[in-house]
Amino acid sequence: FFLVPPFTSTEFCQCSTVMAQKRAAEIDSSCSNAKHSKTVARIALCGAGWWAQGWHLPQLHRNPKAELAAIVEPNPAPKCIEGESKTTDELKKLYGVPIFRSLDELLATALAKSVDGVIISSNHASHHEIGMKAMKAGWHVLMEKPMTTEPLQAYELSKAASSHDKVFMVNNSANFREQSKRAHDLVRAGRVGEVKHVSCALFSPLKWIFDNPANVGWVKPTGTMLGNGFAWGQLSHTFAWVFLVTGLTPKSVFCHMGYSGTSGADMYNSATVRCTSGATISVQGVGNIPGGNKKVDNKIFGTEGLLTYSGDAVESVGDGAMPTAGALVLQRHDNENESWPGFQFENLDKSSNGPESVQTFIEACLGKPVFNAADSEIGCKAVLAIDAMYRSAQSGLEEEVVPAPIDLAKLLPELTC
């Protein structure tokens, strides 16, 4: 969510011992005065760019069940791709919390022991290292999508999360909507029979993001990425929804991409995914439709019926948005059909106490049982599929997803091709 070139994971996670010790006295005193009870979750935030300043920070601040404990941001003046951004000094004054330049600096203080969970909204390249350190610290973790852009890092996060006694979530907010849980339950109850094919499409009015070369974090690849654009930025939501509802696991991908002539980002995507069960997934994505609504069309075809979840979702930053419309519809060969009106996908409401995903995370931090609709397994599957999309678009061939390392294959058999 950064406009300027993103910091490396090392810059985000490392700090000299001298600097950490220098801050310790100040931070420890603020920790002793912090309110904390079983009804309030103390949340640290890593990454204070666009999404953090527009959504996470104000939502946590107004949520009565949450307390912002600290902000980690290496850039004193983080840039946003929409509107004016605040400096970290301004954020410190506005929210009354300490600012750290690295996660290590925070971990070196007594305040870290009072933190229940962390929201990671830093650049993609830093997710893995911050996530691993957060789990080692014993925190609940909510990580922005995509979980990573590197398959081996995704596997490692999944391995760590599988033995982590706290919740690890990816912020695919569409997965935490009521209709998404209903779709999940219908498929798992066998109401469509065995899933044989999925058709999914996401069309978004986001040309202003993906056609602008200044939006570096959204359009320019970093590290081992072969590309960046709509697939990483938006189809990560679609894949997370499909993998939640169906439980399918990607095996190989064939993909074509069309690119912005201005930014070089992929803005048009068409892919076919083969799954380990033999089922297939047809994926379409477009990033520059007019208007203010995202158009979503998800269809799950099974041996006993068809489940459709389609509609228009209001894009909070788009112009000309129309009211949300759509429904979840089950059609069966035995005519035992059902329909549930209403369509909701991502929750982009800035005025709330947080989307359902964040509120679920807060409940988990308070020790309450939750349904984790976007766990590390779902996050990993999305990374594997999208990585293979970029490799296929470059090679012109069907590409196998990156296999799990031998030491992880036995631990994560559901992710093994």
CSV table of C-alpha atoms in Angstrom, one decimal:
chain,number,residue,atom,x,y,z
A,1,PHE,CA,0.0,0.0,0.0
A,2,PHE,CA,3.0,2.3,-0.5
A,3,LEU,CA,3.4,4.9,-3.2
A,4,VAL,CA,7.1,5.2,-2.8
A,5,PRO,CA,9.5,2.3,-3.5
A,6,PRO,CA,8.8,-0.2,-0.6
A,7,PHE,CA,11.3,-0.8,2.2
A,8,THR,CA,13.0,-4.2,2.2
A,9,SER,CA,12.0,-6.8,4.8
A,10,THR,CA,15.4,-6.2,6.5
A,11,GLU,CA,14.7,-2.4,6.9
A,12,PHE,CA,11.2,-3.2,8.2
A,13,CYS,CA,12.3,-5.9,10.7
A,14,GLN,CA,15.8,-5.1,11.9
A,15,CYS,CA,16.9,-2.4,14.3
A,16,SER,CA,20.1,-1.8,16.2
A,17,THR,CA,20.2,-2.8,19.9
A,18,VAL,CA,21.3,0.7,20.8
A,19,MET,CA,18.2,2.3,19.3
A,20,ALA,CA,15.9,-0.3,20.9
A,21,GLN,CA,17.4,0.2,24.3
A,22,LYS,CA,17.2,4.0,23.9
A,23,ARG,CA,13.5,3.7,23.3
A,24,ALA,CA,12.8,1.1,26.0
A,25,ALA,CA,12.4,3.5,29.0
A,26,GLU,CA,9.9,5.7,27.2
A,27,ILE,CA,7.9,2.7,25.9
A,28,ASP,CA,7.9,0.7,29.1
A,29,SER,CA,6.4,3.6,31.0
A,30,SER,CA,3.6,4.0,28.5
A,31,CYS,CA,3.0,0.3,28.7
A,32,SER,CA,2.4,0.4,32.4
A,33,ASN,CA,-0.3,3.0,32.0
A,34,ALA,CA,-2.1,1.2,29.2
A,35,LYS,CA,-5.6,-0.1,29.7
A,36,HIS,CA,-5.9,-3.8,29.3
A,37,SER,CA,-8.6,-6.3,30.2
A,38,LYS,CA,-10.2,-9.4,28.8
A,39,THR,CA,-12.7,-7.2,27.0
A,40,VAL,CA,-10.1,-5.2,25.1
A,41,ALA,CA,-7.6,-6.5,22.6
A,42,ARG,CA,-4.3,-4.7,22.3
A,43,ILE,CA,-3.3,-4.6,18.6
A,44,ALA,CA,0.0,-3.5,17.0
A,45,LEU,CA,0.0,-2.3,13.4
A,46,CYS,CA,2.9,-2.9,11.1
A,47,GLY,CA,2.8,-0.6,8.0
A,48,ALA,CA,1.2,2.8,8.1
A,49,GLY,CA,0.5,3.4,4.4
A,50,TRP,CA,-2.7,4.0,2.5
A,51,TRP,CA,-4.8,1.1,3.8
A,52,ALA,CA,-3.7,1.5,7.4
A,53,GLN,CA,-4.4,5.2,7.5
A,54,GLY,CA,-7.7,5.0,5.6
A,55,TRP,CA,-9.1,1.9,7.3
A,56,HIS,CA,-7.2,0.0,10.0
A,57,LEU,CA,-6.1,2.9,12.2
A,58,PRO,CA,-9.3,4.8,12.5
A,59,GLN,CA,-11.3,1.6,12.7
A,60,LEU,CA,-9.2,0.2,15.5
A,61,HIS,CA,-9.3,3.6,17.3
A,62,ARG,CA,-13.1,3.7,17.3
A,63,ASN,CA,-13.7,0.0,18.1
A,64,PRO,CA,-14.5,-0.4,21.8
A,65,LYS,CA,-13.1,-4.0,21.9
A,66,ALA,CA,-9.7,-2.9,20.5
A,67,GLU,CA,-6.9,-0.7,21.7
A,68,LEU,CA,-4.1,0.4,19.3
A,69,ALA,CA,-0.9,-0.5,21.2
A,70,ALA,CA,1.8,0.6,18.7
A,71,ILE,CA,2.6,1.5,15.1
A,72,VAL,CA,5.6,0.1,13.2
A,73,GLU,CA,6.5,2.2,10.2
A,74,PRO,CA,10.1,2.7,8.9
A,75,ASN,CA,9.2,5.7,6.7
A,76,PRO,CA,8.7,9.0,8.8
A,77,ALA,CA,6.5,10.2,5.9
A,78,PRO,CA,4.6,7.2,4.4
A,79,LYS,CA,2.9,8.0,1.1
A,80,CYS,CA,-0.6,7.1,0.2
A,81,ILE,CA,-2.0,6.5,-3.3
A,82,GLU,CA,-5.3,8.3,-2.4
A,83,GLY,CA,-5.6,11.5,-0.5
A,84,GLU,CA,-3.0,13.1,1.8
A,85,SER,CA,-1.1,10.9,4.2
A,86,LYS,CA,0.0,11.7,7.8
A,87,THR,CA,3.6,11.5,9.0
A,88,THR,CA,4.4,9.1,11.8
A,89,ASP,CA,4.7,12.1,14.2
A,90,GLU,CA,1.2,13.1,13.3
A,91,LEU,CA,0.0,9.6,13.7
A,92,LYS,CA,1.7,9.4,17.2
A,93,LYS,CA,-0.1,12.5,18.2
A,94,LEU,CA,-3.5,11.6,16.7
A,95,TYR,CA,-3.7,8.1,18.2
A,96,GLY,CA,-1.5,8.5,21.3
A,97,VAL,CA,0.7,5.5,20.7
A,98,PRO,CA,4.4,5.0,20.3
A,99,ILE,CA,6.0,4.7,16.8
A,100,PHE,CA,8.7,2.2,16.1
A,101,ARG,CA,10.9,2.1,13.0
A,102,SER,CA,11.2,-1.7,13.0
A,103,LEU,CA,9.4,-4.7,14.5
A,104,ASP,CA,12.6,-5.7,16.3
A,105,GLU,CA,12.5,-2.3,18.1
A,106,LEU,CA,9.0,-3.0,19.3
A,107,LEU,CA,9.9,-6.6,20.3
A,108,ALA,CA,12.8,-5.3,22.5
A,109,THR,CA,10.4,-3.5,24.8
A,110,ALA,CA,8.2,-4.6,27.6
A,111,LEU,CA,5.2,-3.2,25.6
A,112,ALA,CA,5.5,-6.2,23.3
A,113,LYS,CA,4.5,-8.5,26.1
A,114,SER,CA,1.1,-6.7,26.4
A,115,VAL,CA,0.3,-7.0,22.7
A,116,ASP,CA,-2.4,-9.6,21.8
A,117,GLY,CA,-2.2,-9.4,18.0
A,118,VAL,CA,-0.7,-7.6,15.1
A,119,ILE,CA,-2.1,-6.4,11.8
A,120,ILE,CA,0.5,-6.6,9.0
A,121,SER,CA,-0.3,-4.0,6.3
A,122,SER,CA,3.3,-3.5,5.1
A,123,ASN,CA,4.6,-4.1,1.6
A,124,HIS,CA,4.3,-7.7,0.2
A,125,ALA,CA,8.0,-8.4,0.5
A,126,SER,CA,8.0,-7.9,4.2
A,127,HIS,CA,5.0,-10.1,5.1
A,128,HIS,CA,7.0,-13.3,5.6
A,129,GLU,CA,9.6,-12.0,8.0
A,130,ILE,CA,7.2,-9.9,10.0
A,131,GLY,CA,4.7,-12.8,10.2
A,132,MET,CA,7.3,-15.3,11.3
A,133,LYS,CA,8.6,-13.0,14.0
A,134,ALA,CA,5.0,-12.1,15.2
A,135,MET,CA,4.2,-15.8,15.6
A,136,LYS,CA,7.4,-16.4,17.5
A,137,ALA,CA,6.4,-13.6,19.8
A,138,GLY,CA,3.2,-15.4,20.5
A,139,TRP,CA,0.8,-13.0,18.8
A,140,HIS,CA,-2.3,-13.5,16.8
A,141,VAL,CA,-1.7,-12.4,13.2
A,142,LEU,CA,-3.9,-10.7,10.6
A,143,MET,CA,-1.9,-10.3,7.4
A,144,GLU,CA,-3.0,-8.2,4.4
A,145,LYS,CA,-3.5,-10.0,1.2
A,146,PRO,CA,-1.7,-11.5,-0.6
A,147,MET,CA,-0.1,-13.5,2.2
A,148,THR,CA,3.2,-13.3,0.2
A,149,THR,CA,4.2,-13.3,-3.4
A,150,GLU,CA,6.8,-16.1,-2.9
A,151,PRO,CA,5.5,-19.7,-2.8
A,152,LEU,CA,8.2,-21.0,-0.5
A,153,GLN,CA,7.6,-18.2,2.0
A,154,ALA,CA,3.9,-19.0,1.8
A,155,TYR,CA,4.7,-22.7,2.7
A,156,GLU,CA,6.9,-21.6,5.6
A,157,LEU,CA,4.2,-19.3,7.0
A,158,SER,CA,1.7,-22.2,6.7
A,159,LYS,CA,4.0,-24.5,8.5
A,160,ALA,CA,4.6,-22.1,11.3
A,161,ALA,CA,0.8,-21.3,11.5
A,162,SER,CA,0.0,-25.0,11.7
A,163,SER,CA,1.8,-25.3,15.0
A,164,HIS,CA,1.0,-21.8,16.3
A,165,ASP,CA,-1.4,-21.8,19.2
A,166,LYS,CA,-2.9,-18.4,18.1
A,167,VAL,CA,-4.9,-17.4,15.1
A,168,PHE,CA,-3.3,-16.6,11.7
A,169,MET,CA,-5.6,-14.9,9.3
A,170,VAL,CA,-5.3,-13.2,5.9
A,171,ASN,CA,-7.4,-10.1,5.4
A,172,ASN,CA,-9.6,-11.4,2.6
A,173,SER,CA,-12.6,-9.6,4.0
A,174,ALA,CA,-15.1,-11.1,1.5
A,175,ASN,CA,-14.5,-14.5,3.1
A,176,PHE,CA,-15.9,-13.3,6.4
A,177,ARG,CA,-19.3,-12.2,5.0
A,178,GLU,CA,-22.4,-14.1,6.0
A,179,GLN,CA,-23.2,-15.3,2.5
A,180,SER,CA,-19.6,-16.6,2.1
A,181,LYS,CA,-20.0,-18.8,5.2
A,182,ARG,CA,-23.3,-20.0,3.9
A,183,ALA,CA,-21.8,-20.9,0.6
A,184,HIS,CA,-19.0,-22.8,2.4
A,185,ASP,CA,-21.5,-24.7,4.5
A,186,LEU,CA,-23.7,-25.6,1.5
A,187,VAL,CA,-20.8,-27.0,-0.5
A,188,ARG,CA,-19.3,-28.9,2.5
A,189,ALA,CA,-22.8,-30.4,3.2
A,190,GLY,CA,-22.8,-31.8,-0.4
A,191,ARG,CA,-25.6,-29.7,-1.7
A,192,VAL,CA,-23.9,-29.3,-5.1
A,193,GLY,CA,-22.4,-32.8,-5.0
A,194,GLU,CA,-18.7,-33.3,-5.9
A,195,VAL,CA,-17.3,-30.0,-7.2
A,196,LYS,CA,-16.2,-30.4,-10.9
A,197,HIS,CA,-15.8,-26.9,-12.2
A,198,VAL,CA,-15.7,-23.3,-10.9
A,199,SER,CA,-16.2,-20.2,-13.0
A,200,CYS,CA,-15.2,-17.0,-11.3
A,201,ALA,CA,-14.8,-13.4,-12.5
A,202,LEU,CA,-13.9,-10.1,-10.9
A,203,PHE,CA,-14.1,-6.8,-12.8
A,204,SER,CA,-13.0,-3.7,-11.0
A,205,PRO,CA,-13.0,0.1,-11.6
A,206,LEU,CA,-9.4,0.4,-10.6
A,207,LYS,CA,-7.7,1.9,-13.6
A,208,TRP,CA,-6.6,4.8,-11.4
A,209,ILE,CA,-4.5,2.3,-9.4
A,210,PHE,CA,-3.1,-0.1,-12.0
A,211,ASP,CA,-2.6,2.3,-14.9
A,212,ASN,CA,-0.5,4.7,-12.8
A,213,PRO,CA,3.3,3.9,-12.7
A,214,ALA,CA,3.6,6.0,-9.6
A,215,ASN,CA,1.7,3.3,-7.6
A,216,VAL,CA,4.9,1.3,-7.3
A,217,GLY,CA,3.6,-1.2,-4.7
A,218,TRP,CA,0.7,-2.1,-7.0
A,219,VAL,CA,2.3,-2.2,-10.4
A,220,LYS,CA,6.0,-2.9,-10.1
A,221,PRO,CA,7.4,-6.4,-9.2
A,222,THR,CA,9.9,-6.7,-6.4
A,223,GLY,CA,12.1,-9.6,-5.3
A,224,THR,CA,11.3,-12.8,-7.2
A,225,MET,CA,8.0,-11.5,-8.6
A,226,LEU,CA,7.7,-11.9,-12.4
A,227,GLY,CA,5.0,-9.3,-12.5
A,228,ASN,CA,2.6,-7.2,-10.5
A,229,GLY,CA,-0.9,-5.8,-11.0
A,230,PHE,CA,-4.5,-7.0,-11.0
A,231,ALA,CA,-3.7,-10.7,-10.2
A,232,TRP,CA,-1.8,-10.0,-7.0
A,233,GLY,CA,-3.8,-6.9,-6.1
A,234,GLN,CA,-7.4,-8.2,-6.7
A,235,LEU,CA,-7.6,-11.8,-7.8
A,236,SER,CA,-6.1,-12.8,-4.5
A,237,HIS,CA,-9.7,-12.0,-3.1
A,238,THR,CA,-11.3,-14.2,-5.7
A,239,PHE,CA,-9.0,-17.2,-5.2
A,240,ALA,CA,-9.4,-16.9,-1.4
A,241,TRP,CA,-13.2,-17.0,-1.8
A,242,VAL,CA,-13.1,-20.0,-4.1
A,243,PHE,CA,-10.7,-22.0,-2.0
A,244,LEU,CA,-12.7,-21.3,1.2
A,245,VAL,CA,-16.0,-22.4,-0.4
A,246,THR,CA,-14.8,-25.4,-2.4
A,247,GLY,CA,-11.7,-26.6,-0.5
A,248,LEU,CA,-10.0,-27.2,-3.9
A,249,THR,CA,-6.2,-27.2,-4.2
A,250,PRO,CA,-4.5,-25.8,-7.3
A,251,LYS,CA,-2.1,-28.1,-9.3
A,252,SER,CA,-1.3,-26.3,-12.5
A,253,VAL,CA,-2.3,-23.0,-14.3
A,254,PHE,CA,-2.5,-21.8,-17.9
A,255,CYS,CA,-2.8,-18.0,-18.2
A,256,HIS,CA,-2.9,-15.1,-20.6
A,257,MET,CA,-2.4,-11.5,-19.4
A,258,GLY,CA,-2.9,-8.1,-21.0
A,259,TYR,CA,-0.9,-5.2,-19.6
A,260,SER,CA,-1.2,-1.5,-19.1
A,261,GLY,CA,0.8,0.5,-21.7
A,262,THR,CA,1.5,3.1,-19.0
A,263,SER,CA,2.5,1.2,-15.9
A,264,GLY,CA,3.3,-2.3,-17.2
A,265,ALA,CA,0.9,-3.9,-14.7
A,266,ASP,CA,-1.4,-6.7,-15.7
A,267,MET,CA,-4.9,-5.4,-16.1
A,268,TYR,CA,-6.6,-8.2,-18.0
A,269,ASN,CA,-6.4,-11.9,-16.8
A,270,SER,CA,-7.7,-15.1,-18.2
A,271,ALA,CA,-6.6,-18.4,-16.6
A,272,THR,CA,-7.5,-22.1,-16.3
A,273,VAL,CA,-6.5,-23.8,-13.1
A,274,ARG,CA,-6.3,-27.6,-12.8
A,275,CYS,CA,-6.9,-28.9,-9.2
A,276,THR,CA,-5.5,-31.9,-7.4
A,277,SER,CA,-9.0,-33.5,-7.4
A,278,GLY,CA,-9.3,-33.2,-11.2
A,279,ALA,CA,-11.7,-30.2,-11.0
A,280,THR,CA,-11.0,-27.1,-13.0
A,281,ILE,CA,-11.3,-23.3,-12.3
A,282,SER,CA,-11.8,-20.7,-15.0
A,283,VAL,CA,-10.7,-17.3,-13.8
A,284,GLN,CA,-11.2,-13.9,-15.4
A,285,GLY,CA,-10.1,-10.5,-14.1
A,286,VAL,CA,-10.3,-6.9,-15.5
A,287,GLY,CA,-9.0,-3.9,-13.7
A,288,ASN,CA,-10.3,-0.9,-15.6
A,289,ILE,CA,-14.1,-1.1,-16.0
A,290,PRO,CA,-16.0,2.2,-15.8
A,291,GLY,CA,-18.3,3.2,-12.9
A,292,GLY,CA,-17.9,2.7,-9.1
A,293,ASN,CA,-18.9,-1.0,-8.7
A,294,LYS,CA,-16.9,-4.2,-8.7
A,295,LYS,CA,-18.7,-6.9,-10.7
A,296,VAL,CA,-18.4,-10.4,-9.2
A,297,ASP,CA,-19.6,-13.6,-10.8
A,298,ASN,CA,-18.8,-16.9,-9.0
A,299,LYS,CA,-20.4,-20.2,-10.1
A,300,ILE,CA,-19.6,-23.6,-8.6
A,301,PHE,CA,-20.7,-26.6,-10.7
A,302,GLY,CA,-21.1,-30.0,-9.0
A,303,THR,CA,-22.5,-33.4,-9.8
A,304,GLU,CA,-25.8,-32.5,-8.1
A,305,GLY,CA,-26.2,-28.8,-8.8
A,306,LEU,CA,-25.0,-25.3,-9.3
A,307,LEU,CA,-24.2,-22.6,-6.7
A,308,THR,CA,-24.1,-19.1,-7.9
A,309,TYR,CA,-22.9,-16.0,-6.0
A,310,SER,CA,-22.9,-13.0,-8.2
A,311,GLY,CA,-23.6,-9.3,-7.9
A,312,ASP,CA,-22.2,-5.7,-7.9
A,313,ALA,CA,-20.1,-4.7,-4.9
A,314,VAL,CA,-19.7,-1.0,-4.2
A,315,GLU,CA,-16.1,0.1,-4.5
A,316,SER,CA,-15.6,2.7,-1.8
A,317,VAL,CA,-13.1,4.8,-3.8
A,318,GLY,CA,-14.9,4.6,-7.1
A,319,ASP,CA,-17.2,7.2,-8.7
A,320,GLY,CA,-20.7,6.5,-9.8
A,321,ALA,CA,-21.3,3.5,-7.5
A,322,MET,CA,-24.8,2.0,-7.5
A,323,PRO,CA,-26.5,0.1,-4.7
A,324,THR,CA,-25.2,-3.4,-4.1
A,325,ALA,CA,-27.4,-6.1,-5.8
A,326,GLY,CA,-27.2,-9.8,-6.1
A,327,ALA,CA,-27.8,-13.1,-4.4
A,328,LEU,CA,-26.6,-16.6,-3.4
A,329,VAL,CA,-28.6,-19.1,-5.5
A,330,LEU,CA,-28.6,-23.0,-5.3
A,331,GLN,CA,-30.0,-24.9,-8.2
A,332,ARG,CA,-30.2,-28.7,-8.0
A,333,HIS,CA,-31.1,-31.4,-10.4
A,334,ASP,CA,-33.8,-32.6,-8.0
A,335,ASN,CA,-35.3,-29.1,-8.0
A,336,GLU,CA,-34.7,-28.6,-4.3
A,337,ASN,CA,-33.6,-25.1,-5.1
A,338,GLU,CA,-32.9,-22.3,-2.6
A,339,SER,CA,-32.0,-18.7,-2.8
A,340,TRP,CA,-30.7,-16.1,-0.3
A,341,PRO,CA,-31.0,-12.5,-1.4
A,342,GLY,CA,-28.2,-10.0,-0.9
A,343,PHE,CA,-24.7,-9.7,-2.2
A,344,GLN,CA,-21.6,-8.7,-0.2
A,345,PHE,CA,-18.0,-9.2,-1.2
A,346,GLU,CA,-15.2,-7.1,0.2
A,347,ASN,CA,-16.1,-4.8,3.1
A,348,LEU,CA,-14.6,-1.4,2.3
A,349,ASP,CA,-16.7,0.7,4.6
A,350,LYS,CA,-14.4,3.3,6.2
A,351,SER,CA,-16.9,4.5,8.8
A,352,SER,CA,-17.3,1.2,10.6
A,353,ASN,CA,-15.5,-0.4,13.5
A,354,GLY,CA,-13.7,-2.6,11.0
A,355,PRO,CA,-14.8,-5.2,8.4
A,356,GLU,CA,-16.0,-8.7,9.6
A,357,SER,CA,-12.4,-10.0,9.1
A,358,VAL,CA,-10.9,-7.5,11.5
A,359,GLN,CA,-13.7,-7.9,14.0
A,360,THR,CA,-13.2,-11.7,13.9
A,361,PHE,CA,-9.5,-11.1,14.5
A,362,ILE,CA,-10.3,-9.0,17.6
A,363,GLU,CA,-12.5,-11.7,19.0
A,364,ALA,CA,-9.7,-14.2,18.5
A,365,CYS,CA,-7.3,-11.9,20.3
A,366,LEU,CA,-9.8,-11.9,23.2
A,367,GLY,CA,-9.7,-15.6,23.4
A,368,LYS,CA,-13.1,-16.3,21.8
A,369,PRO,CA,-13.7,-19.1,19.3
A,370,VAL,CA,-14.0,-17.9,15.7
A,371,PHE,CA,-14.5,-19.3,12.2
A,372,ASN,CA,-11.3,-18.5,10.4
A,373,ALA,CA,-12.5,-18.0,6.8
A,374,ALA,CA,-9.0,-17.0,5.4
A,375,ASP,CA,-6.4,-19.1,7.2
A,376,SER,CA,-2.8,-19.7,6.2
A,377,GLU,CA,-3.8,-22.7,4.0
A,378,ILE,CA,-6.2,-20.6,2.0
A,379,GLY,CA,-3.6,-17.8,1.8
A,380,CYS,CA,-1.0,-20.2,0.6
A,381,LYS,CA,-3.2,-21.7,-2.1
A,382,ALA,CA,-3.9,-18.2,-3.5
A,383,VAL,CA,-0.2,-17.5,-3.6
A,384,LEU,CA,0.5,-20.7,-5.4
A,385,ALA,CA,-2.2,-20.1,-8.0
A,386,ILE,CA,-1.3,-16.5,-8.7
A,387,ASP,CA,2.5,-17.2,-8.9
A,388,ALA,CA,1.8,-19.9,-11.5
A,389,MET,CA,-0.4,-17.4,-13.4
A,390,TYR,CA,2.5,-15.0,-13.9
A,391,ARG,CA,4.9,-17.8,-14.8
A,392,SER,CA,2.4,-19.2,-17.4
A,393,ALA,CA,1.8,-15.8,-18.9
A,394,GLN,CA,5.5,-15.4,-19.4
A,395,SER,CA,6.3,-18.9,-20.7
A,396,GLY,CA,3.1,-19.4,-22.7
A,397,LEU,CA,2.8,-22.9,-21.2
A,398,GLU,CA,0.8,-24.6,-18.5
A,399,GLU,CA,2.8,-24.2,-15.3
A,400,GLU,CA,2.7,-26.5,-12.3
A,401,VAL,CA,2.3,-24.7,-9.0
A,402,VAL,CA,5.5,-24.7,-6.9
A,403,PRO,CA,5.5,-27.9,-4.9
A,404,ALA,CA,5.9,-27.9,-1.1
A,405,PRO,CA,9.5,-28.7,0.1
A,406,ILE,CA,9.9,-32.3,1.2
A,407,ASP,CA,10.1,-31.3,4.9
A,408,LEU,CA,6.7,-29.5,4.6
A,409,ALA,CA,4.9,-32.0,2.4
A,410,LYS,CA,4.2,-34.4,5.2
A,411,LEU,CA,3.1,-31.6,7.5
A,412,LEU,CA,0.9,-29.9,5.0
A,413,PRO,CA,-0.6,-32.7,2.8
A,414,GLU,CA,-3.6,-30.6,1.8
A,415,LEU,CA,-1.2,-28.3,0.0
A,416,THR,CA,0.8,-31.1,-1.7
A,417,CYS,CA,0.4,-31.6,-5.4
